[in-house]
GROMACS .gro file of C-alpha atoms in nm:
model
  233
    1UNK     CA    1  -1.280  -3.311  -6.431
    2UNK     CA    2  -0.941  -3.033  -6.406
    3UNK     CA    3  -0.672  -3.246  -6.468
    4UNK     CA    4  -0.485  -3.072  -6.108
    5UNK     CA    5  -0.775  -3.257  -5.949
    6UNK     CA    6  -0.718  -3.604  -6.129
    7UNK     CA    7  -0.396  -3.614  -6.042
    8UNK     CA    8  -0.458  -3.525  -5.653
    9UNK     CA    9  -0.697  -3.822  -5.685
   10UNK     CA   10  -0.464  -4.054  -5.842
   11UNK     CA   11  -0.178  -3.996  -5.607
   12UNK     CA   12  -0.448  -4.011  -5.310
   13UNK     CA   13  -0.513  -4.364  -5.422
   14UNK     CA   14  -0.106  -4.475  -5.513
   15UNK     CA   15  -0.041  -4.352  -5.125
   16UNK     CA   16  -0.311  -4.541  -4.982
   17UNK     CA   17  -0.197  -4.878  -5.172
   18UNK     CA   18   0.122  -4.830  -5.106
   19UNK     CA   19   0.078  -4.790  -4.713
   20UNK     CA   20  -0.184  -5.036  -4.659
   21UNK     CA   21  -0.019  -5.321  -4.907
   22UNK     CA   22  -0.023  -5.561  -4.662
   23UNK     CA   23  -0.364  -5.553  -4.482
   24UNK     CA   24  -0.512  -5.525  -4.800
   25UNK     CA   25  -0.320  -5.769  -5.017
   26UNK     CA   26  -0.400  -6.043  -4.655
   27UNK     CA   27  -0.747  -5.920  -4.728
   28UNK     CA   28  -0.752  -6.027  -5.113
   29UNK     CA   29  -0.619  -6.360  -5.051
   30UNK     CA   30  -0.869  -6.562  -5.170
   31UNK     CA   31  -1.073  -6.595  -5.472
   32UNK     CA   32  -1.419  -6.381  -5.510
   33UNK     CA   33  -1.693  -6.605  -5.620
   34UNK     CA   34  -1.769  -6.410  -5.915
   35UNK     CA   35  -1.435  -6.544  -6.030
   36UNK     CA   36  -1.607  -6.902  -6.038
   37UNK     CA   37  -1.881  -6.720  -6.240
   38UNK     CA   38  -1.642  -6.631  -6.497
   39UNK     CA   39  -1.529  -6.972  -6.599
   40UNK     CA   40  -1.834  -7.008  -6.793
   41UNK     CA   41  -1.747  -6.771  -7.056
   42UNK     CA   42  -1.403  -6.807  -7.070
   43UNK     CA   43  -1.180  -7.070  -7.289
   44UNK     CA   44  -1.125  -7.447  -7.111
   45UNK     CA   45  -0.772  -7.429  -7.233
   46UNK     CA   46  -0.482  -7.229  -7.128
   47UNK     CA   47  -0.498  -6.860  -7.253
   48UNK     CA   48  -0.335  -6.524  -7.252
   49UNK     CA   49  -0.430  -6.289  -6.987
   50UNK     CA   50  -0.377  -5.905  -6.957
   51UNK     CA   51  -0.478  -5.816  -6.586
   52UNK     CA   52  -0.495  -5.449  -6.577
   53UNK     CA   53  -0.474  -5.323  -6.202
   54UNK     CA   54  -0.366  -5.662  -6.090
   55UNK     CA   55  -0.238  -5.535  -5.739
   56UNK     CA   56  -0.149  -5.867  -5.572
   57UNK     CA   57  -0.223  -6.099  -5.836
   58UNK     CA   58  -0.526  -6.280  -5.690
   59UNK     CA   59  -0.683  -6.344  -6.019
   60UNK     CA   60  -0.370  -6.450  -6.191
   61UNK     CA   61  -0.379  -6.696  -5.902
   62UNK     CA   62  -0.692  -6.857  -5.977
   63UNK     CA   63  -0.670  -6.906  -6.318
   64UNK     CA   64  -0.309  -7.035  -6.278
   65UNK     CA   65  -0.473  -7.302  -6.035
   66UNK     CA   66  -0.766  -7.421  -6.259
   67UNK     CA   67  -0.471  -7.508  -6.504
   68UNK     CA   68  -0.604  -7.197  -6.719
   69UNK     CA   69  -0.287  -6.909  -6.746
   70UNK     CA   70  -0.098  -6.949  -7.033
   71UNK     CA   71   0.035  -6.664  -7.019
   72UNK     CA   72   0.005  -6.339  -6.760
   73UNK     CA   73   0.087  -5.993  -6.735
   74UNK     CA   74   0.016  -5.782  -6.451
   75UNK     CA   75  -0.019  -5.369  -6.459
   76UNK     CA   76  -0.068  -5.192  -6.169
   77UNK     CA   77   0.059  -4.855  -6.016
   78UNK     CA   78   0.166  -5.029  -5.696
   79UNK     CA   79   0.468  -5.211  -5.687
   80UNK     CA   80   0.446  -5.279  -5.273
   81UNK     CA   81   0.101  -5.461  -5.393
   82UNK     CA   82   0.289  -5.599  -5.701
   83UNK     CA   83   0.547  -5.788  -5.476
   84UNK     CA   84   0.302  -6.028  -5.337
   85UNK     CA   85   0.258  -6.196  -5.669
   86UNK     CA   86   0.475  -6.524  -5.553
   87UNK     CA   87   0.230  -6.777  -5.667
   88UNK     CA   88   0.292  -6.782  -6.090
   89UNK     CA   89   0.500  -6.661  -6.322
   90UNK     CA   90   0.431  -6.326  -6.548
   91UNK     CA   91   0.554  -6.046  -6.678
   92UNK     CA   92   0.466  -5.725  -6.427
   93UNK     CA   93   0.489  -5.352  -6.564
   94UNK     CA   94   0.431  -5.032  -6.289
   95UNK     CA   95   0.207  -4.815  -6.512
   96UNK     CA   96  -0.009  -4.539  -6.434
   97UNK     CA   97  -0.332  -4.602  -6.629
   98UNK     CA   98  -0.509  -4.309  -6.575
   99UNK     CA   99  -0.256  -4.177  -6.853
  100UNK     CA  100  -0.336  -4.209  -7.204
  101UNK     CA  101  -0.152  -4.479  -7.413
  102UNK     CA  102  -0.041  -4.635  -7.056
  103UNK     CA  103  -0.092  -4.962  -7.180
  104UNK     CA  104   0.163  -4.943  -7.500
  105UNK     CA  105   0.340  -5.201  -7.650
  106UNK     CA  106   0.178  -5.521  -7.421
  107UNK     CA  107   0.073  -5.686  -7.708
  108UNK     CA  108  -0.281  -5.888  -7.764
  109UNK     CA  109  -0.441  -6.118  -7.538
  110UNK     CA  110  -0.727  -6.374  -7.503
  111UNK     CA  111  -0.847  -6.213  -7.186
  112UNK     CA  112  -0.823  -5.838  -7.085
  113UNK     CA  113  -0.943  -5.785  -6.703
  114UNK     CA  114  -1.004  -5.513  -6.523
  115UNK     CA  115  -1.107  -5.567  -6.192
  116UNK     CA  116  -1.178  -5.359  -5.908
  117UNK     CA  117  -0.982  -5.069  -6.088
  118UNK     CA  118  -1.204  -4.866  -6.401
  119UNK     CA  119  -1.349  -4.725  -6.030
  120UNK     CA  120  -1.033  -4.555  -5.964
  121UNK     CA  121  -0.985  -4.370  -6.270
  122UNK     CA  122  -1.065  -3.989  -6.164
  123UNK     CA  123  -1.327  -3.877  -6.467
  124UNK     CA  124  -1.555  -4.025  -6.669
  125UNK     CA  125  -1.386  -3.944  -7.007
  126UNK     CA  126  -1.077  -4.085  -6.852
  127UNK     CA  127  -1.238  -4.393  -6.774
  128UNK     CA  128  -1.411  -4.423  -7.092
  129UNK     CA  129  -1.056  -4.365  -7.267
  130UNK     CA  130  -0.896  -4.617  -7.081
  131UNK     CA  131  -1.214  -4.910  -7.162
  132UNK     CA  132  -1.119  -4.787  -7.506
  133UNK     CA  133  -0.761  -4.868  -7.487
  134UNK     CA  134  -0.846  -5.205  -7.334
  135UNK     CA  135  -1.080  -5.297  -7.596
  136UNK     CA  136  -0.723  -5.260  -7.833
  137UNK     CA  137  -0.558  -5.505  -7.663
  138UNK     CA  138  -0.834  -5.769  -7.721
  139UNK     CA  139  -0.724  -6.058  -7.991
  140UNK     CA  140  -1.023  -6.084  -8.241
  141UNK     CA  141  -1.228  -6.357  -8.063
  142UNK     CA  142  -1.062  -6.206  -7.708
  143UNK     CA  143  -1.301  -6.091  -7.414
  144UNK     CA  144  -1.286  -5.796  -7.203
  145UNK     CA  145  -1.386  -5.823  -6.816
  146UNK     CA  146  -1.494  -5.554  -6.604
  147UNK     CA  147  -1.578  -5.537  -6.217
  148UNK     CA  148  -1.697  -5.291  -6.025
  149UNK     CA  149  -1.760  -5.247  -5.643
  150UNK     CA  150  -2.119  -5.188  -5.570
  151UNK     CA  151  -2.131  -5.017  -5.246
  152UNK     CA  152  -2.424  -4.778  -5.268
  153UNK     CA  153  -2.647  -5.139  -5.232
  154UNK     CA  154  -2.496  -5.222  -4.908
  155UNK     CA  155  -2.559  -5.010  -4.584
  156UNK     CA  156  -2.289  -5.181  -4.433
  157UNK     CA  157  -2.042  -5.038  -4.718
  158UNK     CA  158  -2.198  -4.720  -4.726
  159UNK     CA  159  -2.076  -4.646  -4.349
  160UNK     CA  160  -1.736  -4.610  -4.530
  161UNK     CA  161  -1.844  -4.304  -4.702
  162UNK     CA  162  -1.630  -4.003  -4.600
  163UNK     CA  163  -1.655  -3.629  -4.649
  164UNK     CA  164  -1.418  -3.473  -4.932
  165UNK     CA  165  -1.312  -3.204  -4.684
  166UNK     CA  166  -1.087  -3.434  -4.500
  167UNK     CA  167  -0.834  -3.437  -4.799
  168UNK     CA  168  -0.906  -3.063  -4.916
  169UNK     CA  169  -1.134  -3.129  -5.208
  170UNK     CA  170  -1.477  -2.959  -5.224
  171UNK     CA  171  -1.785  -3.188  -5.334
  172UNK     CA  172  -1.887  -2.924  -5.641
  173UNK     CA  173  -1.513  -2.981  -5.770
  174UNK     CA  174  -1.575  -3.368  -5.812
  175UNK     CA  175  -1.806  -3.531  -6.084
  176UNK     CA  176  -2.150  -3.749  -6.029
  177UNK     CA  177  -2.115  -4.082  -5.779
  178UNK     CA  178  -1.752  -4.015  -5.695
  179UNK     CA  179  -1.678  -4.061  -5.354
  180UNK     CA  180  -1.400  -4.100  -5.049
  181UNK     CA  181  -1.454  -4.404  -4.847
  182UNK     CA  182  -1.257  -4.515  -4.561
  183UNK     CA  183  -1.052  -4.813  -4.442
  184UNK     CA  184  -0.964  -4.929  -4.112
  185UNK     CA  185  -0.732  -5.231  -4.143
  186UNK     CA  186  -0.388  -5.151  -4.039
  187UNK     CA  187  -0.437  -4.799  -3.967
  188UNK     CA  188  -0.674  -4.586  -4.086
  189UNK     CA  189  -0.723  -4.459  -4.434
  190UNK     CA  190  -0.908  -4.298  -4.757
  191UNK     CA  191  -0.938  -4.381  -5.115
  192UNK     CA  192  -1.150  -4.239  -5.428
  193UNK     CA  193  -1.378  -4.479  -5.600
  194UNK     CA  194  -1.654  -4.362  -5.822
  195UNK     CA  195  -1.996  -4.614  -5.808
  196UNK     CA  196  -1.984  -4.738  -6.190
  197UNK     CA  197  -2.372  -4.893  -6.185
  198UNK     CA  198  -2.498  -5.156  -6.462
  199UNK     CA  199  -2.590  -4.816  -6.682
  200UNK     CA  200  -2.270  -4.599  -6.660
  201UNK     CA  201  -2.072  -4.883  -6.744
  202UNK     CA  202  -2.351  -5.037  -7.029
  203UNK     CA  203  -2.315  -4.702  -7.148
  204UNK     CA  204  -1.910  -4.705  -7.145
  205UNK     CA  205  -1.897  -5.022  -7.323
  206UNK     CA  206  -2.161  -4.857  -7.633
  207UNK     CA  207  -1.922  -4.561  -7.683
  208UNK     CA  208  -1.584  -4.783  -7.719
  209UNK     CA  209  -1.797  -5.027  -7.965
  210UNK     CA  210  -1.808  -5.361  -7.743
  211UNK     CA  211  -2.100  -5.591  -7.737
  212UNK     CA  212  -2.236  -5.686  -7.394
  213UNK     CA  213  -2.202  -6.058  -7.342
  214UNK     CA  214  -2.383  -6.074  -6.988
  215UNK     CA  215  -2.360  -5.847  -6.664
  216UNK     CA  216  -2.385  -6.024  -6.313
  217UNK     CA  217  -2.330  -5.929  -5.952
  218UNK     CA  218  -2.161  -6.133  -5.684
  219UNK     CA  219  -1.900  -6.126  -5.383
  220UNK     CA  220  -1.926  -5.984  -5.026
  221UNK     CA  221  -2.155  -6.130  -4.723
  222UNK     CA  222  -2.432  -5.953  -4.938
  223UNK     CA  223  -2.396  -6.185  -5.292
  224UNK     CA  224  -2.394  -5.854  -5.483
  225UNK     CA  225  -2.155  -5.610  -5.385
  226UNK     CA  226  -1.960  -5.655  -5.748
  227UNK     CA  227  -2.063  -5.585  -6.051
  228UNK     CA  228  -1.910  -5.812  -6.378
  229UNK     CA  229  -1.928  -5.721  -6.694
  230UNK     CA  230  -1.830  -5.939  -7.000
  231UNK     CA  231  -1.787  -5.818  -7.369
  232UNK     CA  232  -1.654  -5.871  -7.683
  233UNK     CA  233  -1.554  -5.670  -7.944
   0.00000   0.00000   0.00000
């Protein structure tokens, strides 16, 4: 993907975050269910946590409340979302991470999460960069989390989809599965995300060398609409 175009994708997204921080951060008040899921593979004793797109802090939150977050920090590109983190303590860092090396100098953790984020990165070599870098911040028995929204399973979801002409962008300019869906909370609204299936991202952990621990979907009315994926490295 021409870099020109990653960056008009990347600010699309930072403007849209920034002016619908609070309807989305009061929609992302409460744990997903796949967060429940997770407990299973993670340590029963307080551990590090790097929490890579963070925006409001929601799974900070839960881990912090099943007596599990020994330590946090938070990246994200959106300070407005950033802000609402009130419920724990961490260390927070605006960072663009569709840049390369945007992740510098935070150290190694127990837990690396990316959640609802790898499907904002504009291009597929910049999201398999980025899964790279993650995998770097891993401690040697650390695990790396992944979650991506689903929304080509759900009709209801795909309603949202939105043509690329409404922000200027011609469909032969983009790559495979990336798409500009809408939101109507607060106003009305349009973000990039790119559907990152059970393959793409199977094949994304291969190339940066991690071992798949287990994939799973959960969350939404539907029981599905996210996709988690745990591995090691």
């Amino acid at each position: 993907m021409d870099d020109s175009l990653v960056r008009k994708l990347v600010e699309l997204n930072t403007e849209f975050y920034t002016r619908f921080a609070d309807p989305f951060a009061a929609s992302r008040s409460t744990p997903q269910s796949g967060f429940a899921r997770l407990l299973e593979y993670l340590p029963n004793t307080p551990f590090s946590v790097l929490d890579v797109g963070c925006g409001n802090g929601r799974f900070g939150r839960f881990l912090h409340d099943a007596g599990l977050l020994r330590s946090y920090v938070g990246v994200d590109v959106t300070p407005a979302l950033m802000a609402k983190i009130v419920e724990f303590e961490g260390e927070l860092f605006v960072r663009d991470i569709s840049l390369p090396d945007s992740l510098q100098g935070l150290g190694k953790f127990d837990l690396v999460v990316c959640l609802a984020t790898l499907q904002h990165i504009p291009g597929q070599s910049n999201r398999l960069r980025l899964v790279h870098e993650l995998a770097t911040h891993l401690e040697p028995t650390g695990l790396l989390v992944l979650s991506n929204w689903q929304f080509l399973n759900s009709s209801r979801q795909r309603r949202k989809i939105r043509p690329w002409s409404l922000v200027g962008i011609e469909q032969a300019q983009l790559e495979p599965h990336d798409f500009l869906l809408s939101w109507e909370r607060g106003g009305n609204g349009v973000r990039y995300v790119a559907h990152l299936d059970d393959k793409t991202t199977e094949e994304m952990a291969k190339l940066a060398e991690l071992h798949l621990v287990n994939q799973f979907t959960s969350d939404g009315r539907e029981g599905t609409l996210n996709l988690y994926t745990v591995l090691a490295g």
